[in-house]
Coordinates of C-alpha atoms in Angstrom, one line a residue:
Chain A
M353 CA 63.5 188.3 -265.0
I354 CA 64.5 190.9 -267.6
I355 CA 62.7 193.6 -265.8
E356 CA 64.4 192.6 -262.5
K357 CA 67.8 192.8 -264.2
F358 CA 66.9 196.2 -265.6
L359 CA 65.8 197.3 -262.1
N360 CA 69.1 196.1 -260.6
K361 CA 71.1 198.3 -263.0
W362 CA 68.9 201.2 -262.0
I363 CA 69.5 200.6 -258.3
L364 CA 73.3 200.7 -258.8
F365 CA 72.9 203.7 -261.0
L366 CA 70.9 205.5 -258.3
L367 CA 73.5 204.6 -255.7
L368 CA 76.1 206.3 -257.9
I369 CA 74.0 209.3 -259.1
I370 CA 72.5 210.5 -255.8
P371 CA 75.9 211.1 -254.1
L372 CA 77.3 212.6 -257.2
C373 CA 74.4 215.1 -257.2
G374 CA 75.0 215.6 -253.5
L375 CA 78.6 216.5 -254.4
V376 CA 77.7 218.8 -257.2
F377 CA 75.0 220.7 -255.3
E378 CA 76.9 220.6 -252.1
E379 CA 74.3 218.7 -250.1
P380 CA 76.5 216.2 -248.1
Y381 CA 73.4 215.0 -246.3
Y382 CA 72.4 212.9 -249.4
I383 CA 75.9 211.4 -249.6
T384 CA 75.7 210.3 -246.0
L385 CA 72.3 208.9 -246.5
T386 CA 73.4 206.9 -249.4
T387 CA 76.4 205.7 -247.5
K388 CA 74.0 204.5 -244.7
V389 CA 71.9 202.6 -247.3
I390 CA 75.1 201.0 -248.6
I391 CA 76.3 199.9 -245.2
L392 CA 72.9 198.5 -244.1
A393 CA 72.7 196.8 -247.5
I394 CA 76.0 195.1 -246.8
A395 CA 74.7 193.7 -243.5
G396 CA 71.6 192.6 -245.4
I397 CA 73.7 190.8 -248.0
G398 CA 75.4 189.0 -245.2
L399 CA 72.2 187.9 -243.7
N400 CA 70.7 187.0 -247.1
L401 CA 73.3 184.3 -247.5
A402 CA 72.2 182.5 -244.4
L403 CA 68.5 183.4 -244.4
G404 CA 67.6 183.7 -248.1
Y405 CA 69.9 181.1 -249.7
C406 CA 70.5 178.6 -246.9
G407 CA 67.2 178.9 -244.9
L408 CA 68.9 179.6 -241.6
I409 CA 66.5 182.0 -239.9
S410 CA 69.0 183.9 -237.7
F411 CA 67.3 186.4 -235.5
G412 CA 70.6 187.4 -234.0
H413 CA 72.7 189.1 -236.7
A414 CA 72.8 192.2 -234.6
A415 CA 75.4 190.2 -232.6
F416 CA 77.8 190.3 -235.5
F417 CA 76.9 193.8 -236.8
G418 CA 77.3 195.2 -233.3
T419 CA 80.5 193.3 -232.5
G420 CA 82.1 194.6 -235.7
G421 CA 81.0 198.0 -234.6
Y422 CA 82.4 197.7 -231.1
V423 CA 85.7 196.2 -232.3
T424 CA 86.1 199.3 -234.4
G425 CA 85.1 201.6 -231.7
I426 CA 87.3 200.0 -229.0
L427 CA 90.4 199.9 -231.2
S428 CA 90.0 203.5 -232.2
F429 CA 89.2 204.5 -228.6
H430 CA 92.5 203.0 -227.4
A431 CA 94.4 204.7 -230.2
L432 CA 92.8 208.0 -229.4
N433 CA 93.6 207.9 -225.7
D434 CA 96.9 206.1 -226.2
E435 CA 95.8 203.5 -223.7
L436 CA 97.1 199.9 -223.6
L437 CA 94.6 197.4 -225.0
F438 CA 96.7 194.3 -224.2
S439 CA 100.3 193.7 -223.4
W440 CA 100.7 190.1 -224.5
P441 CA 102.2 188.9 -226.9
I442 CA 103.0 192.4 -228.0
E443 CA 102.1 195.7 -226.5
F444 CA 99.1 196.9 -228.4
F445 CA 97.6 200.4 -228.1
G446 CA 94.7 200.0 -230.6
T447 CA 94.8 201.6 -234.0
S448 CA 92.9 204.1 -236.1
E449 CA 94.0 202.6 -239.4
M450 CA 91.0 201.1 -241.3
L451 CA 93.4 198.7 -243.0
I452 CA 94.3 197.2 -239.7
I453 CA 90.8 197.5 -238.1
W454 CA 89.0 195.6 -240.9
P455 CA 91.0 192.4 -240.6
I456 CA 90.7 192.4 -236.9
A457 CA 86.9 193.0 -237.1
I458 CA 86.6 190.3 -239.7
L459 CA 88.6 187.8 -237.5
V460 CA 86.7 188.6 -234.3
C461 CA 83.3 188.3 -236.1
A462 CA 84.3 185.1 -237.8
A463 CA 85.3 183.6 -234.5
L464 CA 82.1 184.8 -232.8
S465 CA 79.9 183.5 -235.6
F466 CA 81.8 180.2 -235.5
I467 CA 81.1 179.8 -231.7
I468 CA 77.4 181.0 -231.9
G469 CA 76.9 178.9 -235.1
L470 CA 78.4 175.8 -233.6
L471 CA 76.1 176.0 -230.6
S472 CA 73.0 177.2 -232.4
L473 CA 73.2 174.8 -235.3
R474 CA 72.7 171.8 -233.0
T475 CA 69.1 172.9 -233.0
S476 CA 66.8 173.8 -235.8
G477 CA 63.4 175.4 -236.5
V478 CA 62.0 177.6 -233.8
Y479 CA 64.8 176.7 -231.4
F480 CA 67.4 178.1 -233.8
I481 CA 65.5 181.4 -234.2
M482 CA 65.2 181.9 -230.4
I483 CA 68.8 180.8 -229.6
T484 CA 70.3 183.2 -232.1
L485 CA 68.1 185.9 -230.7
A486 CA 69.2 185.0 -227.1
F487 CA 72.9 185.1 -228.0
A488 CA 72.6 188.5 -229.5
Q489 CA 70.7 189.7 -226.4
M490 CA 73.4 188.3 -224.2
L491 CA 76.0 190.5 -225.9
Y492 CA 73.6 193.4 -225.7
F493 CA 73.3 193.1 -222.0
F494 CA 77.0 192.6 -221.7
S495 CA 77.6 195.8 -223.6
I496 CA 75.2 197.7 -221.3
S497 CA 76.7 196.4 -218.1
W498 CA 80.4 196.7 -219.1
P499 CA 81.4 200.2 -218.0
T500 CA 84.8 200.5 -219.6
Y501 CA 83.5 201.4 -223.0
G502 CA 80.7 203.7 -222.1
G503 CA 78.1 201.1 -221.1
E504 CA 74.6 202.3 -221.9
D505 CA 75.8 205.7 -223.1
G506 CA 77.9 204.2 -225.9
L507 CA 81.3 205.2 -227.1
S508 CA 82.3 208.2 -229.2
I509 CA 85.4 208.1 -231.4
Y510 CA 85.2 211.7 -232.6
L511 CA 87.3 211.2 -235.7
R512 CA 86.7 208.7 -238.4
N513 CA 89.4 206.1 -238.7
S514 CA 92.0 206.8 -241.4
F515 CA 92.8 205.2 -244.7
P516 CA 96.1 205.8 -246.4
M517 CA 96.4 208.8 -248.8
V518 CA 92.7 210.0 -248.4
N519 CA 90.7 212.1 -246.0
T520 CA 88.0 209.8 -244.7
M521 CA 86.2 212.7 -242.9
D522 CA 85.1 213.8 -246.4
P523 CA 81.7 212.3 -246.9
F524 CA 82.3 211.4 -250.5
T525 CA 85.5 209.7 -249.9
F526 CA 84.0 207.6 -247.1
Y527 CA 81.0 206.8 -249.4
L528 CA 83.5 205.5 -252.1
I529 CA 85.1 203.3 -249.5
C530 CA 81.8 201.8 -248.5
L531 CA 80.8 201.4 -252.2
V532 CA 83.9 199.3 -252.8
W533 CA 82.9 197.1 -249.9
L534 CA 79.4 196.8 -251.3
V535 CA 80.8 195.6 -254.6
I536 CA 83.1 193.2 -252.9
A537 CA 80.2 191.8 -250.8
L538 CA 78.0 191.4 -253.9
F539 CA 80.8 189.8 -255.8
V540 CA 81.6 187.3 -253.0
S541 CA 77.9 186.3 -252.6
F542 CA 77.5 186.0 -256.4
K543 CA 80.5 183.7 -256.7
L544 CA 79.4 181.7 -253.6
I545 CA 75.9 181.2 -254.8
N546 CA 77.0 180.0 -258.2
S547 CA 79.7 177.7 -256.9
A548 CA 79.4 174.0 -256.1
F549 CA 79.4 174.9 -252.4
G550 CA 76.6 177.4 -253.1
M551 CA 74.5 174.7 -254.8
A552 CA 75.0 172.6 -251.7
F553 CA 73.7 175.3 -249.2
Q554 CA 70.8 176.3 -251.5
A555 CA 69.8 172.6 -251.7
I556 CA 69.9 172.4 -247.9
K557 CA 67.2 175.1 -247.8
E558 CA 65.0 172.9 -250.1
N559 CA 65.6 169.6 -248.5
E560 CA 68.3 168.9 -246.0
E561 CA 67.8 165.1 -245.7
R562 CA 68.4 164.7 -249.4
V563 CA 71.6 166.7 -249.3
K564 CA 72.7 164.5 -246.4
S565 CA 71.9 161.4 -248.4
V566 CA 74.3 162.3 -251.2
G567 CA 77.0 162.4 -248.7
I568 CA 77.4 166.1 -247.9
E569 CA 78.0 167.0 -244.3
T570 CA 75.2 169.5 -244.0
L571 CA 76.3 170.7 -240.5
K572 CA 79.7 171.8 -241.8
V573 CA 78.1 173.5 -244.9
K574 CA 75.6 175.4 -242.7
L575 CA 78.3 176.4 -240.3
I576 CA 80.5 177.8 -243.0
V577 CA 77.6 179.8 -244.5
F578 CA 76.7 181.1 -241.1
V579 CA 80.3 182.2 -240.5
I580 CA 80.6 184.0 -243.8
S581 CA 77.2 185.6 -243.3
G582 CA 78.1 186.8 -239.8
T583 CA 81.5 188.1 -240.9
I584 CA 80.0 190.2 -243.7
A585 CA 77.5 191.6 -241.3
G586 CA 80.3 192.4 -238.9
L587 CA 82.2 194.3 -241.5
A588 CA 79.1 196.4 -242.2
G589 CA 79.0 197.1 -238.4
S590 CA 82.6 198.3 -238.5
L591 CA 81.8 200.7 -241.4
Y592 CA 78.7 201.8 -239.5
T593 CA 80.7 202.9 -236.5
D594 CA 83.0 204.9 -238.7
L595 CA 79.9 206.5 -240.4
N596 CA 78.5 207.7 -237.1
R597 CA 81.8 208.0 -235.3
F598 CA 79.8 206.5 -232.5
V599 CA 78.8 203.1 -231.3
S600 CA 76.2 202.3 -228.7
P601 CA 74.5 199.1 -227.4
S602 CA 71.6 199.8 -229.7
V603 CA 73.6 198.2 -232.6
L604 CA 73.4 195.0 -230.6
D605 CA 69.7 195.4 -229.8
W606 CA 67.3 192.8 -231.2
H607 CA 65.5 195.6 -233.1
T608 CA 68.7 195.8 -235.2
S609 CA 68.4 192.1 -236.0
G610 CA 64.8 192.6 -236.9
E611 CA 65.7 195.5 -239.2
I612 CA 68.4 193.6 -241.0
M613 CA 65.9 190.9 -241.5
I614 CA 63.4 193.4 -242.8
F615 CA 65.9 194.7 -245.5
V616 CA 66.2 191.1 -246.7
I617 CA 62.5 190.4 -246.8
L618 CA 61.3 193.8 -248.1
G619 CA 63.7 193.6 -251.0
G620 CA 63.0 189.9 -251.7
M621 CA 64.7 186.9 -250.2
A622 CA 67.4 185.0 -252.1
R623 CA 67.8 187.8 -254.6
L624 CA 71.3 189.2 -254.9
Y625 CA 70.2 192.8 -255.0
G626 CA 67.2 192.3 -252.6
P627 CA 68.9 193.7 -249.5
I628 CA 70.0 196.8 -251.3
V629 CA 66.4 197.5 -252.4
G630 CA 65.1 196.6 -249.0
A631 CA 67.6 198.9 -247.2
A632 CA 67.0 201.7 -249.6
F633 CA 63.2 201.4 -249.2
F634 CA 63.6 201.3 -245.4
I635 CA 65.6 204.5 -245.4
I636 CA 63.3 206.3 -247.8
L637 CA 60.4 205.3 -245.7
E638 CA 62.1 206.5 -242.6
Q639 CA 62.9 209.8 -244.2
T640 CA 59.6 210.5 -245.8
L641 CA 57.2 209.1 -243.2
G642 CA 59.5 210.4 -240.4
A643 CA 59.1 213.9 -241.8
Y644 CA 55.3 213.8 -241.4
T645 CA 54.9 211.8 -238.2
E646 CA 56.9 210.8 -235.2
N647 CA 55.2 207.5 -235.2
W648 CA 56.5 206.4 -238.6
Q649 CA 57.2 202.9 -237.2
F650 CA 53.5 202.4 -236.9
W651 CA 53.2 202.7 -240.6
L652 CA 56.3 200.6 -241.2
G653 CA 54.7 197.9 -239.1
L654 CA 51.5 198.1 -241.1
I655 CA 53.3 198.0 -244.5
L656 CA 55.3 195.0 -243.3
I657 CA 52.2 193.1 -242.2
L658 CA 50.5 193.8 -245.5
E659 CA 53.6 192.7 -247.4
I660 CA 53.9 189.5 -245.5
L661 CA 50.2 188.7 -245.7
Y662 CA 49.5 189.6 -249.3
V663 CA 52.7 190.2 -251.4
R664 CA 55.2 187.8 -249.9
S665 CA 57.8 188.0 -252.6
G666 CA 59.5 191.4 -251.7
I667 CA 59.7 194.4 -253.9
L668 CA 61.9 192.8 -256.5
G669 CA 59.5 189.9 -256.7
L670 CA 56.8 192.2 -257.8
F671 CA 58.7 192.7 -261.0
D672 CA 59.4 189.0 -261.5
K673 CA 56.5 187.6 -263.5
K674 CA 57.8 184.1 -263.7
K675 CA 57.9 183.7 -259.9
N676 CA 54.5 185.3 -259.4
N677 CA 52.8 182.8 -261.6
E678 CA 54.2 179.9 -259.8
Chain B
M1103 CA 73.0 188.4 -192.1
T1104 CA 73.9 186.9 -195.5
S1105 CA 71.5 184.1 -195.0
I1106 CA 68.7 186.6 -194.6
L1107 CA 69.8 188.5 -197.7
F1108 CA 70.0 185.2 -199.5
I1109 CA 66.5 184.1 -198.6
E1110 CA 65.2 187.6 -199.5
Q1111 CA 66.8 187.4 -202.9
L1112 CA 65.7 183.9 -203.4
L1113 CA 62.1 185.0 -202.9
N1114 CA 62.7 187.9 -205.3
G1115 CA 63.9 185.4 -207.8
I1116 CA 60.9 183.2 -207.3
Q1117 CA 58.6 186.2 -207.6
F1118 CA 60.3 187.1 -210.9
G1119 CA 60.0 183.5 -212.0
T1120 CA 56.3 183.3 -211.4
M1121 CA 55.7 186.4 -213.5
L1122 CA 57.9 184.9 -216.2
F1123 CA 55.8 181.8 -216.0
L1124 CA 52.6 183.8 -216.8
M1125 CA 54.3 185.1 -220.0
S1126 CA 55.9 181.9 -221.0
A1127 CA 52.9 179.7 -220.3
G1128 CA 50.9 181.7 -223.0
L1129 CA 53.8 181.6 -225.4
T1130 CA 54.4 177.9 -225.1
L1131 CA 50.7 177.1 -225.3
I1132 CA 50.3 179.2 -228.5
F1133 CA 53.3 177.5 -230.0
G1134 CA 52.3 174.0 -228.9
V1135 CA 48.7 174.3 -230.1
M1136 CA 48.9 176.5 -233.2
G1137 CA 52.6 176.2 -234.1
L1138 CA 53.0 179.9 -234.0
I1139 CA 56.0 181.9 -232.8
N1140 CA 54.4 185.0 -231.3
L1141 CA 57.0 187.8 -230.8
A1142 CA 54.1 190.2 -230.2
H1143 CA 53.4 188.4 -226.9
G1144 CA 55.3 191.2 -225.1
S1145 CA 52.8 193.7 -226.5
F1146 CA 50.0 192.1 -224.6
Y1147 CA 52.1 192.5 -221.4
M1148 CA 52.3 196.2 -222.3
I1149 CA 48.6 196.4 -223.2
G1150 CA 47.6 194.8 -219.9
A1151 CA 49.7 197.2 -218.0
F1152 CA 48.3 200.2 -219.8
C1153 CA 44.7 199.1 -219.4
A1154 CA 45.3 198.6 -215.7
A1155 CA 46.9 202.1 -215.4
L1156 CA 44.0 203.6 -217.2
V1157 CA 41.3 202.0 -215.1
A1158 CA 43.2 202.6 -211.9
G1159 CA 43.5 206.3 -212.9
I1160 CA 39.7 206.5 -213.4
T1161 CA 38.4 204.3 -210.6
G1162 CA 41.3 204.3 -208.2
S1163 CA 40.8 200.6 -207.5
F1164 CA 43.7 198.3 -207.9
W1165 CA 41.5 195.2 -208.1
L1166 CA 39.4 196.6 -211.0
A1167 CA 42.7 197.5 -212.7
L1168 CA 43.8 193.9 -212.5
G1169 CA 40.5 192.8 -214.0
A1170 CA 40.9 195.4 -216.7
S1171 CA 44.3 194.1 -217.6
L1172 CA 43.0 190.6 -218.0
C1173 CA 40.0 191.7 -220.1
G1174 CA 41.8 194.4 -222.1
A1175 CA 44.6 192.0 -223.1
A1176 CA 42.2 189.2 -223.9
I1177 CA 40.0 191.5 -226.1
A1178 CA 43.1 192.8 -227.9
G1179 CA 44.2 189.2 -228.3
V1180 CA 40.9 188.1 -229.9
L1181 CA 40.9 191.1 -232.3
I1182 CA 44.5 190.6 -233.4
E1183 CA 44.0 186.9 -233.7
I1184 CA 41.0 187.3 -236.0
L1185 CA 42.5 190.1 -238.1
I1186 CA 46.1 189.0 -238.5
I1187 CA 47.4 186.0 -236.6
R1188 CA 44.8 183.6 -238.0
R1189 CA 46.4 184.0 -241.5
L1190 CA 49.8 183.0 -240.2
Y1191 CA 49.2 179.5 -238.9
R1192 CA 49.9 177.9 -242.2
R1193 CA 52.9 180.0 -243.0
D1194 CA 56.5 179.2 -242.2
H1195 CA 58.3 180.4 -239.1
L1196 CA 60.0 183.2 -240.9
D1197 CA 56.7 184.8 -242.0
Q1198 CA 55.5 184.5 -238.4
V1199 CA 58.5 186.1 -236.9
L1200 CA 58.4 189.0 -239.3
A1201 CA 54.7 189.6 -239.1
T1202 CA 54.7 189.5 -235.3
F1203 CA 57.8 191.7 -235.2
A1204 CA 55.9 194.2 -237.4
L1205 CA 53.0 193.8 -235.0
I1206 CA 55.2 194.9 -232.2
L1207 CA 56.2 198.1 -234.1
L1208 CA 52.5 198.7 -234.8
L1209 CA 51.3 198.2 -231.2
S1210 CA 54.1 199.9 -229.5
E1211 CA 53.8 203.0 -231.7
G1212 CA 50.0 202.9 -231.4
V1213 CA 50.2 202.9 -227.6
R1214 CA 52.8 205.7 -227.7
W1215 CA 50.5 207.6 -230.0
Y1216 CA 47.6 207.3 -227.7
F1217 CA 49.2 207.6 -224.3
G1218 CA 52.2 209.6 -225.1
A1219 CA 55.8 208.7 -224.4
F1220 CA 55.8 209.4 -220.6
P1221 CA 55.6 206.4 -218.3
L1222 CA 52.4 205.9 -216.3
Y1223 CA 52.4 204.8 -212.7
L1224 CA 50.2 202.2 -211.0
S1225 CA 50.3 202.2 -207.3
I1226 CA 50.1 199.2 -205.0
P1227 CA 46.9 199.1 -202.9
D1228 CA 47.2 200.0 -199.2
S1229 CA 46.2 196.5 -198.1
L1230 CA 49.3 195.1 -199.9
N1231 CA 51.7 197.9 -199.0
G1232 CA 54.3 197.3 -196.4
T1233 CA 56.1 194.2 -195.2
V1234 CA 55.2 191.0 -193.5
P1235 CA 57.4 188.8 -191.3
I1236 CA 57.9 185.3 -192.7
F1237 CA 60.3 183.5 -190.4
S1238 CA 61.8 184.7 -187.2
E1239 CA 64.0 187.5 -188.6
I1240 CA 63.0 187.7 -192.2
I1241 CA 60.6 190.4 -193.3
Y1242 CA 59.4 190.6 -196.9
S1243 CA 57.3 192.9 -199.1
K1244 CA 53.6 191.9 -198.9
Y1245 CA 53.0 192.8 -202.5
R1246 CA 55.8 190.6 -203.8
L1247 CA 54.5 187.8 -201.7
F1248 CA 51.1 188.4 -203.3
I1249 CA 52.6 188.1 -206.7
I1250 CA 54.2 184.8 -205.8
L1251 CA 50.9 183.5 -204.5
M1252 CA 49.0 184.6 -207.6
G1253 CA 51.6 183.0 -209.8
F1254 CA 51.3 179.7 -208.0
L1255 CA 47.5 179.9 -208.0
I1256 CA 47.4 180.5 -211.7
A1257 CA 49.9 177.7 -212.3
V1258 CA 47.6 175.3 -210.4
G1259 CA 44.6 176.7 -212.2
L1260 CA 46.2 176.2 -215.6
Y1261 CA 47.2 172.6 -214.6
L1262 CA 43.5 171.9 -213.6
L1263 CA 42.3 173.6 -216.8
I1264 CA 44.5 171.5 -219.0
T1265 CA 44.1 168.1 -217.3
K1266 CA 40.5 168.3 -216.0
T1267 CA 38.3 170.3 -218.3
R1268 CA 36.9 169.7 -221.8
L1269 CA 38.8 172.8 -223.1
G1270 CA 42.0 171.3 -221.7
I1271 CA 41.3 168.0 -223.4
R1272 CA 40.9 169.9 -226.7
I1273 CA 44.0 171.9 -226.2
R1274 CA 46.0 168.7 -225.5
A1275 CA 44.4 167.0 -228.5
G1276 CA 45.3 170.1 -230.6
Q1277 CA 48.9 169.8 -229.6
N1278 CA 49.0 166.2 -230.7
D1279 CA 47.0 166.2 -233.9
R1280 CA 45.3 169.3 -235.3
E1281 CA 43.7 167.6 -238.2
M1282 CA 42.3 164.8 -236.3
I1283 CA 40.4 167.0 -233.8
S1284 CA 38.9 169.2 -236.5
A1285 CA 37.8 166.0 -238.2
L1286 CA 36.1 165.0 -234.9
G1287 CA 34.0 168.1 -235.1
V1288 CA 35.8 170.5 -232.8
D1289 CA 35.6 174.1 -234.1
I1290 CA 39.4 174.4 -234.4
S1291 CA 39.4 178.1 -235.3
K1292 CA 37.4 179.0 -232.3
L1293 CA 39.7 176.9 -230.1
Y1294 CA 42.7 178.8 -231.6
T1295 CA 41.1 182.1 -230.7
V1296 CA 40.4 181.0 -227.2
V1297 CA 43.9 179.7 -226.6
F1298 CA 45.4 182.9 -228.1
A1299 CA 43.1 185.1 -225.9
L1300 CA 44.0 183.0 -222.8
G1301 CA 47.7 183.5 -223.5
A1302 CA 47.2 187.2 -224.1
A1303 CA 45.2 187.6 -220.9
L1304 CA 47.9 185.9 -218.8
A1305 CA 50.5 188.2 -220.3
G1306 CA 48.4 191.2 -219.6
L1307 CA 47.9 190.2 -216.0
S1308 CA 51.6 189.8 -215.4
G1309 CA 52.2 193.2 -217.1
A1310 CA 49.8 194.9 -214.7
M1311 CA 51.2 193.2 -211.6
I1312 CA 54.8 194.1 -212.6
G1313 CA 53.7 197.5 -213.7
A1314 CA 52.9 198.3 -210.1
I1315 CA 56.5 197.7 -209.0
Q1316 CA 58.1 199.2 -212.1
S1317 CA 56.7 201.8 -214.4
V1318 CA 54.2 201.3 -217.1
E1319 CA 55.8 202.4 -220.4
V1320 CA 56.0 201.5 -224.1
G1321 CA 58.5 198.8 -224.8
M1322 CA 58.2 197.3 -221.3
G1323 CA 57.3 193.9 -222.7
E1324 CA 60.4 193.4 -224.8
P1325 CA 63.0 192.5 -222.2
I1326 CA 60.6 190.1 -220.5
L1327 CA 59.5 188.6 -223.9
I1328 CA 63.1 187.6 -224.7
L1329 CA 63.5 186.2 -221.2
A1330 CA 60.3 184.2 -221.8
F1331 CA 61.8 182.8 -225.0
V1332 CA 64.9 181.8 -223.0
V1333 CA 62.5 180.1 -220.5
I1334 CA 60.6 178.1 -223.1
V1335 CA 63.8 177.1 -224.9
I1336 CA 65.2 175.8 -221.6
G1337 CA 61.9 174.1 -220.6
G1338 CA 61.2 172.7 -224.0
I1339 CA 58.8 174.4 -226.4
G1340 CA 55.2 173.4 -226.0
S1341 CA 55.5 172.1 -222.5
I1342 CA 53.7 173.9 -219.7
K1343 CA 55.6 172.0 -217.1
G1344 CA 58.8 173.0 -218.8
A1345 CA 57.7 176.6 -218.8
F1346 CA 57.1 176.5 -215.0
V1347 CA 60.4 174.8 -214.2
G1348 CA 62.2 177.0 -216.7
S1349 CA 60.7 180.2 -215.3
I1350 CA 61.7 179.5 -211.7
L1351 CA 65.1 178.5 -212.8
V1352 CA 65.7 181.6 -214.9
G1353 CA 64.1 183.9 -212.3
V1354 CA 66.2 182.6 -209.5
T1355 CA 69.5 182.4 -211.5
D1356 CA 69.1 185.9 -212.8
T1357 CA 68.3 187.5 -209.5
L1358 CA 70.9 185.6 -207.4
G1359 CA 73.5 186.0 -210.1
R1360 CA 73.2 189.7 -210.3
V1361 CA 73.3 190.1 -206.5
F1362 CA 75.9 187.6 -205.4
L1363 CA 78.3 187.2 -208.3
P1364 CA 80.1 190.6 -207.6
D1365 CA 80.5 189.6 -203.9
L1366 CA 81.7 186.2 -204.9
L1367 CA 84.3 187.5 -207.2
K1368 CA 85.5 190.0 -204.5
I1369 CA 87.1 187.0 -202.7
F1370 CA 89.8 186.8 -205.3
M1371 CA 89.7 190.1 -207.2
Q1372 CA 90.0 193.8 -206.7
P1373 CA 86.6 195.2 -205.5
A1374 CA 86.1 197.6 -208.4
E1375 CA 87.0 194.9 -211.0
A1376 CA 84.8 192.4 -209.2
T1377 CA 81.8 194.7 -209.3
A1378 CA 82.3 195.4 -213.0
I1379 CA 83.0 191.9 -214.1
G1380 CA 80.4 190.4 -211.7
S1381 CA 77.6 192.5 -212.9
S1382 CA 78.4 191.9 -216.6
I1383 CA 78.6 188.2 -216.1
G1384 CA 75.5 188.3 -213.9
S1385 CA 73.5 189.8 -216.7
M1386 CA 74.7 187.0 -219.1
L1387 CA 74.2 184.2 -216.7
I1388 CA 70.8 182.9 -217.9
Y1389 CA 72.1 182.8 -221.5
I1390 CA 75.0 180.8 -220.4
L1391 CA 72.6 178.5 -218.5
M1392 CA 70.6 178.2 -221.7
A1393 CA 73.6 177.3 -223.8
L1394 CA 74.7 174.7 -221.3
I1395 CA 71.2 173.1 -221.3
L1396 CA 71.0 173.1 -225.0
I1397 CA 74.4 171.5 -225.4
T1398 CA 73.2 168.6 -223.2
K1399 CA 69.6 168.5 -224.3
P1400 CA 69.0 170.3 -227.6
S1401 CA 65.2 170.2 -227.3
G1402 CA 65.0 171.6 -223.7
L1403 CA 64.4 169.9 -220.4
F1404 CA 60.9 168.7 -221.1
G1405 CA 60.7 169.0 -224.9
K1406 CA 59.8 166.3 -227.3
S1407 CA 62.9 165.4 -229.3

């Protein structure tokens, strides 16, 4: 455990030092890369709550990640073209203010994860996995066939949305904004996990029947966790659109769900910092292997299979002697 | 005129449904007998299509190509079962999902590596090219009719296999109580390999048959894999009968929805809007169907609760 804590500090340190070096040596590429790791890690932190701590194997978190992304893209698109988004109850032309976009993205994703959760949580086991997958695919096909916002080609927003007093087009500024969100996401999950409510949802992962027998409405608990989890992923999606200044149906694709899941598993399930390690490892792998071969996903697949068959505890788990001896 | 179009599209839906059945029968068998969620099932669909395209390119014979798709996918199935899948049966669903997802990455990139990124083409043999009159005014593609026929033949064959043969008895016994049949002296690991290879072969065959209508390319198995999941969720996981009913239901709903929903909406909407909304909702229709069925029957139409 001590090594793991030490490692966690190192990870945060690296997330700070790499962009700083990028700033000093004028290599904005590394700042953007770190920002990408941070955003993907936020999505992973969201999924980790449902998957790692509560045992809800959602294979459809791309639905929330992508919806967050599309909400941001659409609002900004309307603001850019000065086009009416809706006229009731007030006339609304979209917005390019992050401070307005975030709450809207959060609300939409919370509502969506509430609906999907309500329907999916009626089932369990394999059915749950496949249904969450199917709902995400439904949105994916919808995004492809809906022509207004680019359909298959995606939607460009050209300029990053704005934040009061700062220039978000500056990579370092945008990195800092994302870093703040990462800290908030970590803080929220830390508080949740250690609360009475957190005890309840972690107990559900171990034995749902027993939790029921002490009088806790497990369905309600699971639904709340699912909504929080989806909302965090949605927020990450919103930041992701701003990072790329582009959103396309690929954020809703099931490969995205799989990748978010990979961040959680590679880093180590039910570990607070796991998704950060997983996302960082994934991006490093993509960058290094991708430089040598076009088929880097072949090696990613191989590494993943070996990890699942033989290591099983994620990267952080390797440093956790206590767990390994169990 | 519309009734001709309707029957034509209905047949298209059934044709799509029978191919979905070949995919979902394997998936549901593998889940029912081994308790394994196999996301990599779509990869066998792809492997079958590529084997067929390869053999058709060399020999020029469509029938040999179909045989190659069956054998190629079955061999790939046996190898992958022995090397990887076998270790996953005792794991939880999450490990299975991830390992088979990783397997998709591995197989897709492997095929891309070997064959390149360009799609291959598989042509329909001359004897099945062209159309054939069905009723008085309706003419329909021979090849699609052949697919429907093959699908039904295989469905009957599977039914006979499962109900009438020794292997079928073992498969059913495996679905009910794995430990008991291994205690009775059945070599359970060989049975698992056979079931897995059977599922892979069916997927490969459907890949080759669809590959002749569409193109043979990397990633072709993924859309149909997810549809096959929808099918087995609707039909009830583990039930072959459910897979059959679900396949036809999904195939017909999807095809008819995409074709007729825009026209239907045009009655009370602007044509442009109706086309846009109709096609978007049409593509979501089967998922809505799935949600409706799950609300009323959470374990599918023929699933055990």
